[in-house]
Coordinates of C-alpha atoms in Angstrom, one line a residue:
M12 CA 90.4 31.7 -35.7
D13 CA 91.6 32.5 -32.2
N14 CA 89.8 30.3 -29.7
Q15 CA 89.6 32.9 -26.9
D16 CA 88.1 35.4 -29.3
E17 CA 85.6 32.8 -30.5
V18 CA 84.6 32.0 -26.9
R19 CA 84.4 35.6 -25.8
E20 CA 82.2 36.7 -28.8
F21 CA 80.0 33.6 -28.6
L22 CA 79.2 33.9 -24.9
T23 CA 78.8 37.7 -25.2
S24 CA 76.4 37.4 -28.1
R25 CA 74.3 34.7 -26.4
R26 CA 74.1 36.8 -23.2
A27 CA 72.9 39.8 -25.2
K28 CA 70.0 37.8 -26.7
I29 CA 68.3 36.9 -23.4
T30 CA 66.0 39.4 -21.6
P31 CA 65.6 39.4 -17.9
D32 CA 62.0 38.4 -18.4
Q33 CA 63.0 35.3 -20.3
A34 CA 65.4 34.4 -17.5
G35 CA 62.8 34.9 -14.8
L36 CA 64.6 38.0 -13.4
P37 CA 63.3 41.5 -12.6
A38 CA 64.2 44.0 -15.3
G39 CA 65.5 46.5 -12.8
G40 CA 66.7 50.0 -13.7
K41 CA 68.2 51.2 -17.0
R42 CA 70.6 48.7 -18.5
R43 CA 73.8 49.8 -20.3
V44 CA 74.0 46.5 -22.3
P45 CA 71.4 44.4 -24.1
G46 CA 70.3 41.2 -22.5
L47 CA 71.6 40.0 -19.2
R48 CA 74.4 41.3 -17.0
R49 CA 77.4 39.1 -16.3
S50 CA 76.4 39.0 -12.7
E51 CA 72.9 37.7 -13.6
V52 CA 74.4 34.9 -15.7
A53 CA 76.8 34.0 -13.0
A54 CA 73.9 33.8 -10.5
L55 CA 71.9 31.6 -12.8
A56 CA 74.8 29.3 -13.4
D57 CA 75.7 29.3 -9.7
V58 CA 79.3 30.5 -10.1
S59 CA 81.0 33.6 -8.9
V60 CA 80.9 36.8 -11.0
E61 CA 84.7 36.7 -11.2
Y62 CA 84.7 33.1 -12.5
Y63 CA 82.0 33.8 -15.1
A64 CA 83.9 36.9 -16.2
K65 CA 87.0 34.7 -16.7
L66 CA 84.9 32.4 -18.9
E67 CA 83.6 35.2 -21.0
R68 CA 87.1 36.5 -21.5
G69 CA 87.6 33.3 -23.4
N70 CA 89.3 31.1 -20.8
L71 CA 87.5 27.7 -21.1
A72 CA 90.6 25.5 -20.6
G73 CA 90.0 23.1 -17.8
V74 CA 86.3 24.1 -17.2
S75 CA 84.3 21.1 -15.9
P76 CA 81.4 19.7 -17.9
A77 CA 79.1 20.5 -15.0
V78 CA 80.0 24.2 -15.2
L79 CA 79.6 24.2 -19.0
E80 CA 76.2 22.7 -18.7
A81 CA 75.2 25.3 -16.0
V82 CA 76.3 28.1 -18.3
A83 CA 74.4 26.5 -21.2
R84 CA 71.3 26.4 -19.1
A85 CA 71.8 30.0 -17.8
L86 CA 72.2 31.2 -21.4
R87 CA 69.3 29.1 -22.6
L88 CA 71.4 27.5 -25.4
D89 CA 69.7 25.2 -27.8
D90 CA 71.2 21.8 -28.8
A91 CA 73.4 23.3 -31.6
E92 CA 74.6 26.1 -29.4
R93 CA 75.4 23.7 -26.5
A94 CA 77.4 21.5 -28.8
H95 CA 79.2 24.5 -30.1
L96 CA 80.2 25.6 -26.6
L97 CA 81.5 22.1 -25.9
N98 CA 83.5 22.1 -29.1
L99 CA 85.1 25.5 -28.1
A100 CA 85.9 24.1 -24.7
H101 CA 87.6 21.0 -26.3
A102 CA 89.6 23.2 -28.6
A103 CA 90.7 25.4 -25.6
T104 CA 92.2 22.3 -23.9
G105 CA 93.7 20.9 -27.1
A106 CA 91.5 17.8 -26.7
D107 CA 90.1 18.3 -30.2
T108 CA 93.5 17.5 -31.7
L109 CA 93.1 13.9 -30.5
T110 CA 89.3 13.4 -30.8
R111 CA 88.8 15.2 -34.1
P112 CA 88.4 12.5 -36.9
R113 CA 91.0 12.7 -39.6
R114 CA 89.5 14.1 -42.7
R115 CA 90.7 14.4 -46.2
A116 CA 90.7 18.0 -47.5
G117 CA 87.7 18.8 -49.8
R118 CA 89.9 19.5 -52.8
D119 CA 91.4 16.0 -52.6
W120 CA 88.2 14.2 -51.5
A121 CA 86.4 11.9 -54.0
P122 CA 83.5 9.6 -53.3
S123 CA 84.1 5.9 -53.0
P124 CA 82.6 3.9 -55.8
S125 CA 79.9 2.5 -53.5
L126 CA 79.0 6.0 -52.4
Q127 CA 78.7 7.2 -56.0
W128 CA 76.6 4.1 -56.8
T129 CA 74.3 5.1 -53.9
L130 CA 74.0 8.6 -55.2
D131 CA 73.2 7.4 -58.7
A132 CA 70.6 4.9 -57.4
I133 CA 68.6 7.9 -56.1
T134 CA 66.6 8.9 -59.1
A135 CA 63.5 10.7 -57.7
G136 CA 65.3 13.7 -56.3
P137 CA 68.6 15.6 -56.2
A138 CA 71.2 14.0 -54.0
F139 CA 74.6 15.3 -53.2
V140 CA 77.5 15.2 -50.7
R141 CA 78.9 18.3 -49.0
N142 CA 81.4 18.9 -46.2
G143 CA 81.1 21.4 -43.4
R144 CA 82.7 24.1 -45.6
M145 CA 79.7 23.7 -48.0
D146 CA 81.9 22.3 -50.8
L147 CA 79.7 20.4 -53.2
L148 CA 81.8 17.2 -53.6
A149 CA 79.6 14.7 -55.4
A150 CA 76.1 14.4 -56.7
N151 CA 73.7 12.2 -58.7
P152 CA 72.7 13.3 -62.2
L153 CA 69.6 15.1 -60.9
G154 CA 71.7 16.8 -58.3
R155 CA 74.1 18.1 -60.9
A156 CA 71.1 19.3 -63.0
F157 CA 69.5 20.9 -60.0
Y158 CA 72.7 22.8 -59.0
T159 CA 73.6 23.7 -62.6
D160 CA 74.2 27.4 -61.7
V161 CA 76.4 26.4 -58.8
Y162 CA 78.6 24.2 -61.0
A163 CA 78.6 26.9 -63.7
S164 CA 79.8 29.6 -61.2
G165 CA 83.2 27.9 -61.0
G166 CA 85.4 26.7 -58.2
K167 CA 86.9 23.3 -57.6
P168 CA 85.1 22.0 -55.8
P169 CA 82.0 24.2 -56.3
N170 CA 81.0 25.8 -53.0
L171 CA 77.4 26.6 -51.9
A172 CA 78.4 29.4 -49.5
R173 CA 80.5 31.1 -52.2
F174 CA 77.6 30.8 -54.6
T175 CA 75.1 32.2 -52.0
F176 CA 77.1 35.3 -51.2
L177 CA 79.1 36.1 -54.3
D178 CA 77.0 35.0 -57.3
P179 CA 74.2 37.4 -58.3
G180 CA 72.2 34.5 -59.5
A181 CA 71.8 33.1 -56.0
R182 CA 69.1 35.6 -55.0
R183 CA 67.1 34.4 -58.0
F184 CA 67.7 30.7 -57.2
Y185 CA 66.8 31.1 -53.5
P186 CA 63.5 33.2 -53.3
D187 CA 64.1 33.2 -49.5
W188 CA 67.6 34.3 -49.8
D189 CA 67.9 35.9 -46.4
A190 CA 66.9 32.7 -44.6
V191 CA 69.3 30.6 -46.8
A192 CA 72.1 33.1 -46.1
D193 CA 71.5 32.8 -42.3
V194 CA 71.5 29.0 -42.4
T195 CA 74.6 28.9 -44.6
V196 CA 76.6 31.1 -42.2
A197 CA 75.4 29.2 -39.2
I198 CA 76.6 25.9 -40.8
L199 CA 80.0 27.5 -41.4
R200 CA 80.2 28.9 -37.9
T201 CA 79.3 25.4 -36.5
E202 CA 82.0 23.9 -38.6
A203 CA 84.5 26.5 -37.3
G204 CA 83.8 25.4 -33.7
R205 CA 84.0 21.7 -34.6
D206 CA 87.2 22.0 -36.6
P207 CA 89.0 25.2 -35.7
H208 CA 92.2 24.2 -37.5
D209 CA 90.7 23.9 -41.0
K210 CA 92.8 26.2 -43.1
D211 CA 90.5 25.9 -46.1
L212 CA 87.6 27.1 -43.9
H213 CA 89.7 30.0 -42.6
D214 CA 90.5 31.0 -46.2
L215 CA 86.8 30.7 -47.3
V216 CA 85.6 32.8 -44.3
G217 CA 88.3 35.4 -45.0
E218 CA 87.3 35.6 -48.7
L219 CA 83.6 35.9 -48.0
S220 CA 84.1 38.5 -45.2
T221 CA 86.2 40.6 -47.5
R222 CA 83.9 40.4 -50.5
S223 CA 80.4 40.4 -48.9
D224 CA 79.0 42.8 -46.3
D225 CA 76.0 40.4 -45.9
F226 CA 78.3 37.6 -45.0
R227 CA 80.4 39.6 -42.6
T228 CA 77.4 40.9 -40.7
R229 CA 76.0 37.4 -40.3
W230 CA 79.4 35.9 -39.3
G231 CA 79.7 38.4 -36.5
A232 CA 76.3 37.2 -35.0
H233 CA 77.9 33.9 -34.0
N234 CA 74.8 31.9 -34.7
V235 CA 75.1 28.1 -35.1
R236 CA 72.6 25.4 -36.0
R237 CA 72.2 21.8 -36.9
H238 CA 70.9 21.4 -40.5
G239 CA 69.0 18.1 -40.7
T240 CA 65.5 18.4 -42.2
G241 CA 63.0 20.9 -43.5
E242 CA 61.7 22.6 -46.6
K243 CA 63.2 25.1 -49.0
R244 CA 62.0 27.1 -51.9
F245 CA 63.9 27.4 -55.2
H246 CA 63.5 29.1 -58.5
H247 CA 65.3 26.8 -61.0
P248 CA 66.1 28.0 -64.5
V249 CA 64.4 24.9 -66.0
I250 CA 61.5 24.0 -63.8
G251 CA 60.7 27.4 -62.2
D252 CA 59.4 27.8 -58.7
V253 CA 59.5 24.6 -56.6
T254 CA 59.3 23.8 -52.9
L255 CA 61.2 20.7 -51.8
A256 CA 61.7 18.8 -48.6
Y257 CA 65.2 17.8 -47.6
Q258 CA 67.0 15.4 -45.3
S259 CA 70.7 15.7 -44.4
L260 CA 72.5 12.7 -43.0
E261 CA 76.0 12.4 -41.6
I262 CA 78.2 9.9 -43.6
T263 CA 79.7 7.6 -40.9
A264 CA 82.5 6.3 -43.1
D265 CA 83.5 9.9 -44.0
P266 CA 83.4 12.1 -40.8
G267 CA 82.5 15.7 -41.6
H268 CA 80.6 14.8 -44.8
N269 CA 76.8 14.9 -45.2
L270 CA 74.5 13.3 -47.7
S271 CA 71.6 15.5 -48.6
I272 CA 68.5 14.5 -50.5
Y273 CA 65.7 16.8 -51.9
T274 CA 62.3 15.1 -52.3
A275 CA 58.7 16.0 -53.1
E276 CA 55.5 14.3 -52.2
P277 CA 54.5 11.9 -55.0
G278 CA 51.8 13.2 -57.3
T279 CA 52.3 16.9 -56.4
P280 CA 53.4 19.7 -58.8
A281 CA 56.8 19.6 -57.2
D282 CA 57.1 15.9 -57.9
E283 CA 56.2 16.6 -61.6
A284 CA 58.8 19.3 -61.7
L285 CA 61.5 17.0 -60.5
R286 CA 60.4 14.5 -63.2
L287 CA 60.7 17.2 -65.8
L288 CA 64.2 18.1 -64.5
A289 CA 65.2 14.4 -64.7
S290 CA 64.1 14.2 -68.3
W291 CA 66.0 17.4 -69.1
A292 CA 69.1 16.0 -67.4
A293 CA 68.9 12.7 -69.3
A294 CA 68.6 14.6 -72.6
H295 CA 71.8 16.5 -71.9
S296 CA 73.8 13.6 -70.3
A297 CA 75.2 12.4 -73.6
E298 CA 76.6 15.8 -74.6
T299 CA 78.0 17.1 -71.3
P300 CA 80.7 15.9 -68.8
T301 CA 79.2 14.0 -65.9
A302 CA 80.9 16.4 -63.4
Q303 CA 79.1 19.4 -64.6
A304 CA 75.8 20.3 -66.1
P305 CA 75.5 23.2 -68.6
R306 CA 73.7 26.4 -67.8
P307 CA 70.3 26.0 -69.5
G308 CA 68.4 28.5 -71.5
P309 CA 64.9 29.7 -70.5
P310 CA 62.4 26.9 -69.9

């Protein structure tokens, strides 16, 4: 992923999203481009038009933090977008080579015994570890039962993005598939800014761009986001429709890896559904490998 191309397309896409009215500017006459003009962003950021044009051509090397912050304000970037811009600037100067934490590749990564014990100690909801490429790296028994279709779809390690865009069952599993697809691509785009030298991520993006028009369109939008907490709807082959809350936490000991937990309010139908799934998982645990749950029949 060429850094200058990434910077150019990101800044251009953010500028196109802001109307003059949102920026407190007069609309003026007919506009040839959506959103703001370069000159308007430059004025809002208090830099020359020539200088901002240089930035939008992808030249972020040596740009001061003050200018980056001014551009972020002018473009009304949210926290995730601002962090993405800073990551792109670090990559442009080569600073990310020294500051980026060393990571083990997903295909070689395995949870420490204490992390697996922690996962297995979570019994009321699915819990799993993923990296920024959306590889599903470790899970508790309920997590393996919950993502049975993801494990069954193949891949070592199984990958949530590949499942979302390439497995027909994903649209059944995610009733709000479009929203899930948007978030999935935004997470991958965020990871690309944070770790632009990840070959496995390059390969994944190339595969999905080649095989999925839905992915390719979303990837070109350059949207990023932080994925921390919220609710998500599922249609599981064993427990049917269920809405779960989730929390995603960065694992300090393993930079770039997140622990995610799905939960339900005690006493609700969703909570009962998770209890049913836990019973189903326990009934199958003696007859299936711990790394993979079987694809169940109709409930």
